[in-house]
Structures are given as structure tokens and as C-alpha cells.
Amino acid sequence: MVFNVNDSDKRNIKTEYPKEIIKKDHVWIPLSDGAKLAATIWLPKDAEDSALPQVNYD
């Protein structure tokens, strides 16, 4: 589904956040079938300093 946020009066663009934000443009997410998804990611600045544990679902 593709849409333009400016075409809808029901959607709002958030511009203020409670923490400082890092924006990562054009992050490629590889899929198992070889396709790639492009993403823009917004993270709190302190999120890069903390590591999440890896969970294996065997």
C-alpha cells in the first residue's frame, strides 16, 4: 500500500519527541527470498548505546 501523508487529513506528522532522535535514511533490510526492503528508522539517541539480547526460537 502506498499513500501520501499530505493527502490525508486524518494523519499527523510527529515533529517533537520526548528524547533526542537519530534518523537513519535508506536502511536496507534483506529478505530470505533475496528481495530488499528500504526503511527510514527513527531511534532515540541513547538506543545505540544499549544492546538487546539475541533470542533464539529453536
PDB file of C-alpha atoms in Angstrom:
ATOM      1  CA  MET A   1       0.000   0.000   0.000  1.00  0.00           C
ATOM      2  CA  VAL A   2       1.402   3.365  -0.998  1.00  0.00           C
ATOM      3  CA  PHE A   3      -0.051   6.616   0.261  1.00  0.00           C
ATOM      4  CA  ASN A   4       0.936  10.222   0.635  1.00  0.00           C
ATOM      5  CA  VAL A   5       0.616  11.565   4.186  1.00  0.00           C
ATOM      6  CA  ASN A   6      -0.179  15.015   2.786  1.00  0.00           C
ATOM      7  CA  ASP A   7      -3.280  13.604   1.048  1.00  0.00           C
ATOM      8  CA  SER A   8      -4.943  12.635   4.328  1.00  0.00           C
ATOM      9  CA  ASP A   9      -6.329  14.991   6.945  1.00  0.00           C
ATOM     10  CA  LYS A  10      -6.537  12.108   9.452  1.00  0.00           C
ATOM     11  CA  ARG A  11      -2.758  11.555   9.654  1.00  0.00           C
ATOM     12  CA  ASN A  12      -0.365  13.787  11.540  1.00  0.00           C
ATOM     13  CA  ILE A  13       3.398  14.059  11.186  1.00  0.00           C
ATOM     14  CA  LYS A  14       5.079  13.978  14.570  1.00  0.00           C
ATOM     15  CA  THR A  15       7.883  16.540  14.804  1.00  0.00           C
ATOM     16  CA  GLU A  16       8.588  16.701  18.540  1.00  0.00           C
ATOM     17  CA  TYR A  17       9.811  13.768  20.593  1.00  0.00           C
ATOM     18  CA  PRO A  18      10.477  13.340  24.338  1.00  0.00           C
ATOM     19  CA  LYS A  19      14.116  12.335  23.614  1.00  0.00           C
ATOM     20  CA  GLU A  20      16.727  13.396  21.088  1.00  0.00           C
ATOM     21  CA  ILE A  21      16.239  11.389  17.870  1.00  0.00           C
ATOM     22  CA  ILE A  22      18.651   9.909  15.324  1.00  0.00           C
ATOM     23  CA  LYS A  23      17.159   9.422  11.844  1.00  0.00           C
ATOM     24  CA  LYS A  24      18.661   6.733   9.596  1.00  0.00           C
ATOM     25  CA  ASP A  25      17.617   7.059   5.956  1.00  0.00           C
ATOM     26  CA  HIS A  26      17.735   4.306   3.339  1.00  0.00           C
ATOM     27  CA  VAL A  27      18.377   1.343   5.622  1.00  0.00           C
ATOM     28  CA  TRP A  28      18.176  -1.842   3.553  1.00  0.00           C
ATOM     29  CA  ILE A  29      16.533  -4.899   5.130  1.00  0.00           C
ATOM     30  CA  PRO A  30      17.380  -8.130   3.248  1.00  0.00           C
ATOM     31  CA  LEU A  31      14.663 -10.773   2.990  1.00  0.00           C
ATOM     32  CA  SER A  32      15.130 -14.538   2.726  1.00  0.00           C
ATOM     33  CA  ASP A  33      13.961 -14.588  -0.925  1.00  0.00           C
ATOM     34  CA  GLY A  34      16.668 -12.098  -1.954  1.00  0.00           C
ATOM     35  CA  ALA A  35      14.394  -9.045  -2.070  1.00  0.00           C
ATOM     36  CA  LYS A  36      15.257  -5.939  -0.059  1.00  0.00           C
ATOM     37  CA  LEU A  37      13.051  -3.511   1.831  1.00  0.00           C
ATOM     38  CA  ALA A  38      14.053   0.134   2.196  1.00  0.00           C
ATOM     39  CA  ALA A  39      13.304   1.776   5.526  1.00  0.00           C
ATOM     40  CA  THR A  40      13.707   5.012   7.411  1.00  0.00           C
ATOM     41  CA  ILE A  41      14.396   4.401  11.096  1.00  0.00           C
ATOM     42  CA  TRP A  42      13.959   6.866  13.954  1.00  0.00           C
ATOM     43  CA  LEU A  43      15.767   5.890  17.153  1.00  0.00           C
ATOM     44  CA  PRO A  44      16.297   7.616  20.476  1.00  0.00           C
ATOM     45  CA  LYS A  45      19.916   8.811  20.596  1.00  0.00           C
ATOM     46  CA  ASP A  46      20.694   6.657  23.635  1.00  0.00           C
ATOM     47  CA  ALA A  47      19.345   3.489  21.946  1.00  0.00           C
ATOM     48  CA  GLU A  48      22.640   2.853  20.134  1.00  0.00           C
ATOM     49  CA  ASP A  49      24.447   2.604  23.470  1.00  0.00           C
ATOM     50  CA  SER A  50      22.325  -0.267  24.752  1.00  0.00           C
ATOM     51  CA  ALA A  51      22.406  -3.790  23.359  1.00  0.00           C
ATOM     52  CA  LEU A  52      19.352  -6.004  23.081  1.00  0.00           C
ATOM     53  CA  PRO A  53      19.790  -9.699  23.871  1.00  0.00           C
ATOM     54  CA  GLN A  54      19.519 -12.100  20.956  1.00  0.00           C
ATOM     55  CA  VAL A  55      16.637 -14.531  21.365  1.00  0.00           C
ATOM     56  CA  ASN A  56      16.754 -17.864  19.574  1.00  0.00           C
ATOM     57  CA  TYR A  57      13.398 -19.528  18.901  1.00  0.00           C
ATOM     58  CA  ASP A  58      14.629 -23.109  18.354  1.00  0.00           C
TER      59      ASP A  58
END
